[in-house]
Coordinates of C-alpha atoms in Angstrom, one line a residue:
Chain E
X1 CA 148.3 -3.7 -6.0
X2 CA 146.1 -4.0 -9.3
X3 CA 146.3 -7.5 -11.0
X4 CA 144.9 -9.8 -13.1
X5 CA 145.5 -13.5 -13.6
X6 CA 145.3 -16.3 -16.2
X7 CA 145.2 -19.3 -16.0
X8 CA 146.3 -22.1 -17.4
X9 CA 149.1 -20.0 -18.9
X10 CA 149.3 -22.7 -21.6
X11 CA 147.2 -25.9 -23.1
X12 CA 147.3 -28.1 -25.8
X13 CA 144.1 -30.3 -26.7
X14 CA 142.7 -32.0 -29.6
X15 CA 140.4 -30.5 -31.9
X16 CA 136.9 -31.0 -30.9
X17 CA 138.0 -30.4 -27.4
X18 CA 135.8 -28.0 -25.4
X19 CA 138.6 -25.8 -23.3
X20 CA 138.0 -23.0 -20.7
X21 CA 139.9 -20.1 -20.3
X22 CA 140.1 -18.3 -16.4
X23 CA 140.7 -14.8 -15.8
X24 CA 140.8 -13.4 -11.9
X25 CA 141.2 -9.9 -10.8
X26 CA 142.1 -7.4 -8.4
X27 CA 141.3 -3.7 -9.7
X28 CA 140.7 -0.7 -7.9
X29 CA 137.2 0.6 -9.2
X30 CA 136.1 -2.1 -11.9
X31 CA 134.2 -1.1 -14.7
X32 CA 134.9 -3.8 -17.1
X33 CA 136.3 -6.9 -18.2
X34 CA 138.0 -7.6 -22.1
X35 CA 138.9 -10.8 -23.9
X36 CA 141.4 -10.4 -26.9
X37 CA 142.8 -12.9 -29.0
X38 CA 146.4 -12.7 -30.1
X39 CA 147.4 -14.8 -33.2
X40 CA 150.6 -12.9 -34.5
X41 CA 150.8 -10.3 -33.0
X42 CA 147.8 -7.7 -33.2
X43 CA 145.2 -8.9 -30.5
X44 CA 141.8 -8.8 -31.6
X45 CA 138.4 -8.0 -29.5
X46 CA 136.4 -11.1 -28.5
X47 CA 134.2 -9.5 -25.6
X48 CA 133.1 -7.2 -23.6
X49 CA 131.8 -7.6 -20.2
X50 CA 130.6 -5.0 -17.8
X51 CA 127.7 -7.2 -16.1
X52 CA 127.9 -10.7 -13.4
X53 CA 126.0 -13.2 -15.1
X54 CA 124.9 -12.1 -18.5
X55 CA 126.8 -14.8 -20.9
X56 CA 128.0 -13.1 -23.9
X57 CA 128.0 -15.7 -27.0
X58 CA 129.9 -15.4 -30.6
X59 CA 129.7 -19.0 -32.6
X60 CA 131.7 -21.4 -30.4
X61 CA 132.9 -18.7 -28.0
X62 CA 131.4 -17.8 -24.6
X63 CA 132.2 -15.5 -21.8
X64 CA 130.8 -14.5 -18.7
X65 CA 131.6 -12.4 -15.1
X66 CA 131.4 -13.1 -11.7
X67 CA 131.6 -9.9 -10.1
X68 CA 131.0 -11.0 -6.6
X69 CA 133.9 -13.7 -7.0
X70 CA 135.7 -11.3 -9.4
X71 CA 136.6 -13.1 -12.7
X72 CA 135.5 -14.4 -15.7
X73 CA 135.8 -17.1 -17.9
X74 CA 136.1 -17.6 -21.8
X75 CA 135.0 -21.0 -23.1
X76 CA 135.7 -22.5 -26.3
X77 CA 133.4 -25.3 -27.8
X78 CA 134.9 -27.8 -30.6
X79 CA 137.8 -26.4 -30.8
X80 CA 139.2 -26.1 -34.1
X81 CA 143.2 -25.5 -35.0
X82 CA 142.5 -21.9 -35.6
X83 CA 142.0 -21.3 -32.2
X84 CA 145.2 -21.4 -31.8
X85 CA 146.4 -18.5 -30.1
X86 CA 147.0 -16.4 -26.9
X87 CA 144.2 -15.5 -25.3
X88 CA 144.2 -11.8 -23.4
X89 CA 142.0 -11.0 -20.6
X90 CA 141.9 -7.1 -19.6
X91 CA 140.5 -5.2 -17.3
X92 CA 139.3 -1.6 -17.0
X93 CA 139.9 0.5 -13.9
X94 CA 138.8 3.8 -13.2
X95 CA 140.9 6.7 -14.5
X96 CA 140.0 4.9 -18.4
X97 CA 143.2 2.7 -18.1
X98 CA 143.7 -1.3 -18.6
X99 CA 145.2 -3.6 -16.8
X100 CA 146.1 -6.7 -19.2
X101 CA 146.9 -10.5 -17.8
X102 CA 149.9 -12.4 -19.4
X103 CA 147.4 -14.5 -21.2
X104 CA 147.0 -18.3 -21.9
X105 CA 148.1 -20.2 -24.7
X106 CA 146.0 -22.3 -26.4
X107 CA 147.8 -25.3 -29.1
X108 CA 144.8 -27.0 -30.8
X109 CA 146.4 -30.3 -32.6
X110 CA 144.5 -31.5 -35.7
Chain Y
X1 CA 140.0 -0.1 -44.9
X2 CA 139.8 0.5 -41.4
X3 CA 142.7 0.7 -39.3
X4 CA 145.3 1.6 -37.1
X5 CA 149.1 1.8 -38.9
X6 CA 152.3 1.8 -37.0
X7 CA 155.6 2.2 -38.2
X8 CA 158.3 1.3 -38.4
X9 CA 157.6 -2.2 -37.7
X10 CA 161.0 -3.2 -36.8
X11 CA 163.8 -0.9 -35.9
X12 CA 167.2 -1.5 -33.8
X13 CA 168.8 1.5 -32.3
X14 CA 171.6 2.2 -30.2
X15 CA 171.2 3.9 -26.5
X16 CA 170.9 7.3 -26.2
X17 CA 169.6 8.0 -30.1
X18 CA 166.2 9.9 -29.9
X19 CA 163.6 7.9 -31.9
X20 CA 159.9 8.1 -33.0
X21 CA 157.2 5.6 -33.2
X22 CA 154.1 7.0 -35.5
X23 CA 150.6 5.4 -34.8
X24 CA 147.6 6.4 -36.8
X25 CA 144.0 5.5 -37.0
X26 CA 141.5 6.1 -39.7
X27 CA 138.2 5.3 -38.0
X28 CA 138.0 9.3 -35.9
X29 CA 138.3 7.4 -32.7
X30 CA 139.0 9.7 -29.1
X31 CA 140.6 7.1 -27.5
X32 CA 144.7 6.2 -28.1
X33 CA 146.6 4.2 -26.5
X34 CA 150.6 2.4 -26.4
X35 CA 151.2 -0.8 -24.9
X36 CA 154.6 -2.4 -24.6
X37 CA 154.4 -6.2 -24.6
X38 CA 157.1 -8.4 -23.1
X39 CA 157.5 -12.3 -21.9
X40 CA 156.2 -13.2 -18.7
X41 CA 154.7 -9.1 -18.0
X42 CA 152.0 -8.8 -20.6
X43 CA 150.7 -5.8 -22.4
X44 CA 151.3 -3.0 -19.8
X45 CA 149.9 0.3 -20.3
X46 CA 152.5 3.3 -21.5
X47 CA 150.1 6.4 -22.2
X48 CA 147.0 6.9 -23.3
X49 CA 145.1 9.8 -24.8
X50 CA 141.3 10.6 -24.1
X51 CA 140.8 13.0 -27.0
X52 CA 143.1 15.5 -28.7
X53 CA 145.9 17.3 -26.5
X54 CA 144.5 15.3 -23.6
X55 CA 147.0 12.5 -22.6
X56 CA 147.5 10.8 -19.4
X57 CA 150.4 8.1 -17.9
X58 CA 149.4 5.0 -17.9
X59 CA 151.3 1.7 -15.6
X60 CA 155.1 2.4 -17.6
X61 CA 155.4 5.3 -18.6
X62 CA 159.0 6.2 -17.5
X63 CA 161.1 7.1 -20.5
X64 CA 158.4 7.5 -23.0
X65 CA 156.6 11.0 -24.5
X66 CA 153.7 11.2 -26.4
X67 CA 151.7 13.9 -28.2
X68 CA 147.9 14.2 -29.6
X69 CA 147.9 17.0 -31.9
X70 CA 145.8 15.4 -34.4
X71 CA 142.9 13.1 -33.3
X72 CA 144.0 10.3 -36.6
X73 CA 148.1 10.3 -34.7
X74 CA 149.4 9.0 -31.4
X75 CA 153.3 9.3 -31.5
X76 CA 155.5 7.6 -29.0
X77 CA 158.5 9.2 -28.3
X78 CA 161.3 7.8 -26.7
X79 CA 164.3 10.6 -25.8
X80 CA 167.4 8.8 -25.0
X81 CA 166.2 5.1 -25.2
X82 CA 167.8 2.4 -23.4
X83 CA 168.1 -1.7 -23.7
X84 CA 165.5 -2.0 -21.0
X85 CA 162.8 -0.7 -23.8
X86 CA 163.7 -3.5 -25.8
X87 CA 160.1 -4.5 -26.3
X88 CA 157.2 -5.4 -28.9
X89 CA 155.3 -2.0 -28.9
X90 CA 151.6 -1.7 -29.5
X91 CA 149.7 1.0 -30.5
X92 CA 145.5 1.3 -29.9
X93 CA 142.3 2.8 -30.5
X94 CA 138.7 2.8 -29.5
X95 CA 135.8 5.4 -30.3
X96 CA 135.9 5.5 -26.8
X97 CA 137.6 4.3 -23.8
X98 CA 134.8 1.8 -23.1
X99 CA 134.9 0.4 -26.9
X100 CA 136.3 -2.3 -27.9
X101 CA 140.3 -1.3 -29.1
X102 CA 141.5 -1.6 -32.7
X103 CA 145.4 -2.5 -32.4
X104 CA 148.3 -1.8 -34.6
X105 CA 150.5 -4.7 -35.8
X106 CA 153.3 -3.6 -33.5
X107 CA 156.9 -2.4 -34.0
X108 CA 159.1 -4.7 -32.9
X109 CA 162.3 -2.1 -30.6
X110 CA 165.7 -3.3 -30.4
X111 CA 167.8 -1.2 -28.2
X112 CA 171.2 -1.9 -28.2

C-alpha cells in the first residue's frame, strides 16, 4: 500500500530555532516529491523535488531527497513566528496522482 | 490576480440533497484536481483532470462526480451526499501535473 509519513506530527520551538521536518515514503513508481505549507487553510508550494541529492534552497528554507533511502527532509533556519504552520509533504506516483502525508505542525513562540 | 476560486466556502446540507461545488482557475492550467482534507487522514486525492473532458479517479473517489467541460472549471458533484463527506474540500491546479499546484481556499461541507 502507497504511503507517506511525517514526522514529528507536531513541534513547538523558540524563534531562532533551526527545526527539521521528515517526510518517508512508499509509492509505486516515484516521480516526485512536494512540500506545501498550510497556514489557514490553502497550502502553498515550497518545493519541488524530483532528484537524490540536489538541495533546493528559498531564504531560510531547505529541502532535499534521498531516493535510495526514500524521503526527504525540509529544514528551517532561524525560525521566525511566521513559520507557523502545517507543513505538507506529497508525493507523485505514476498515473499523475498525489499521495499527501498528514503533515507536521510547526508552533514557533516569540 | 491569479487564482483558483471555490465556492461556496461553507455550506451545511442535509443527506440525500444533490449539491455542487464550483472550482475555477484563471491562469489556463491543464491540470485540476479536488482534495478532501480531514483530521488524522490528510489531503487525499478525489478526482483529477489532465486536460479538458479528460478526468480520472483519484484515492476517494466514491460518492463524488466531476466534469471538465471548460479548461477555467472543475465541478465536484456530490449526488446524494452523506455525513461521512463531512470534510474541508480543496480544489487545485497546475499548468501541468508536474507543476507546482495553485489551491483554492476550501469549502468547508457539513453534511447532516
Amino acid at each position: 500500500e502507497d504511503k507517506v509519513v511525517q514526522s514529528p506530527l507536531s513541534l513547538v520551538v523558540h524563534e531562532g530555532d533551526t527545526v527539521t521536518l521528515n517526510c518517508s515514503y512508499e509509492v509505486t513508481n516515484f516521480r516526485s516529491l512536494l512540500w506545501y505549507k498550510q497556514e489557514k487553510k490553502a497550502p502553498t508550494f515550497l518545493f519541488m523535488l524530483t532528484s537524490s541529492g540536489i538541495e533546493k534552497k528559498s531564504g531560510r528554507l531547505s529541502s532535499i531527497l534521498d531516493k535510495k533511502e526514500l524521503f526527504s527532509i525540509l529544514n528551517i533556519t532561524a525560525t521566525q513566528t511566521g513559520d507557523s504552520a502545517v507543513y505538507l509533504c506529497a508525493v507523485e506516483r505514476s498515473g499523475n496522482q498525489f499521495y499527501f502525508g498528514t503533515g507536521t505542525s510547526l508552533t514557533v513562540i516569540p | 490576480e491569479a487564482q483558483v476560486t471555490q465556492n461556496p466556502r461553507y455550506l451545511i446540507t442535509v443527506t440525500g440533497k444533490k449539491l455542487t461545488v464550483t472550482c475555477s482557475q484563471n491562469m489556463n492550467h491543464e491540470y485540476m484536481s479536488w482534495y478532501r482534507q480531514d483530521p488524522g487522514l490528510g489531503l487525499r486525492q478525489i478526482y483529477y483532470s489532465m486536460n479538458v473532458e479528460v478526468t480520472d479517479k483519484g484515492d476517494v473517489p466514491e460518492g463524488y462526480k466531476v466534469s471538465r467541460k471548460e479548461k477555467r472549471n472543475f465541478p465536484l458533484i456530490l449526488e446524494s451526499p452523506s455525513p461521512n463527506q463531512t470534510s474541508l474540500y480543496f480544489c487545485a491546479s497546475s499548468f501541468r501535473w508536474n507543476t507546482e499546484a495553485f489551491f483554492g481556499q476550501g469549502t468547508r461541507l457539513t453534511v447532516v
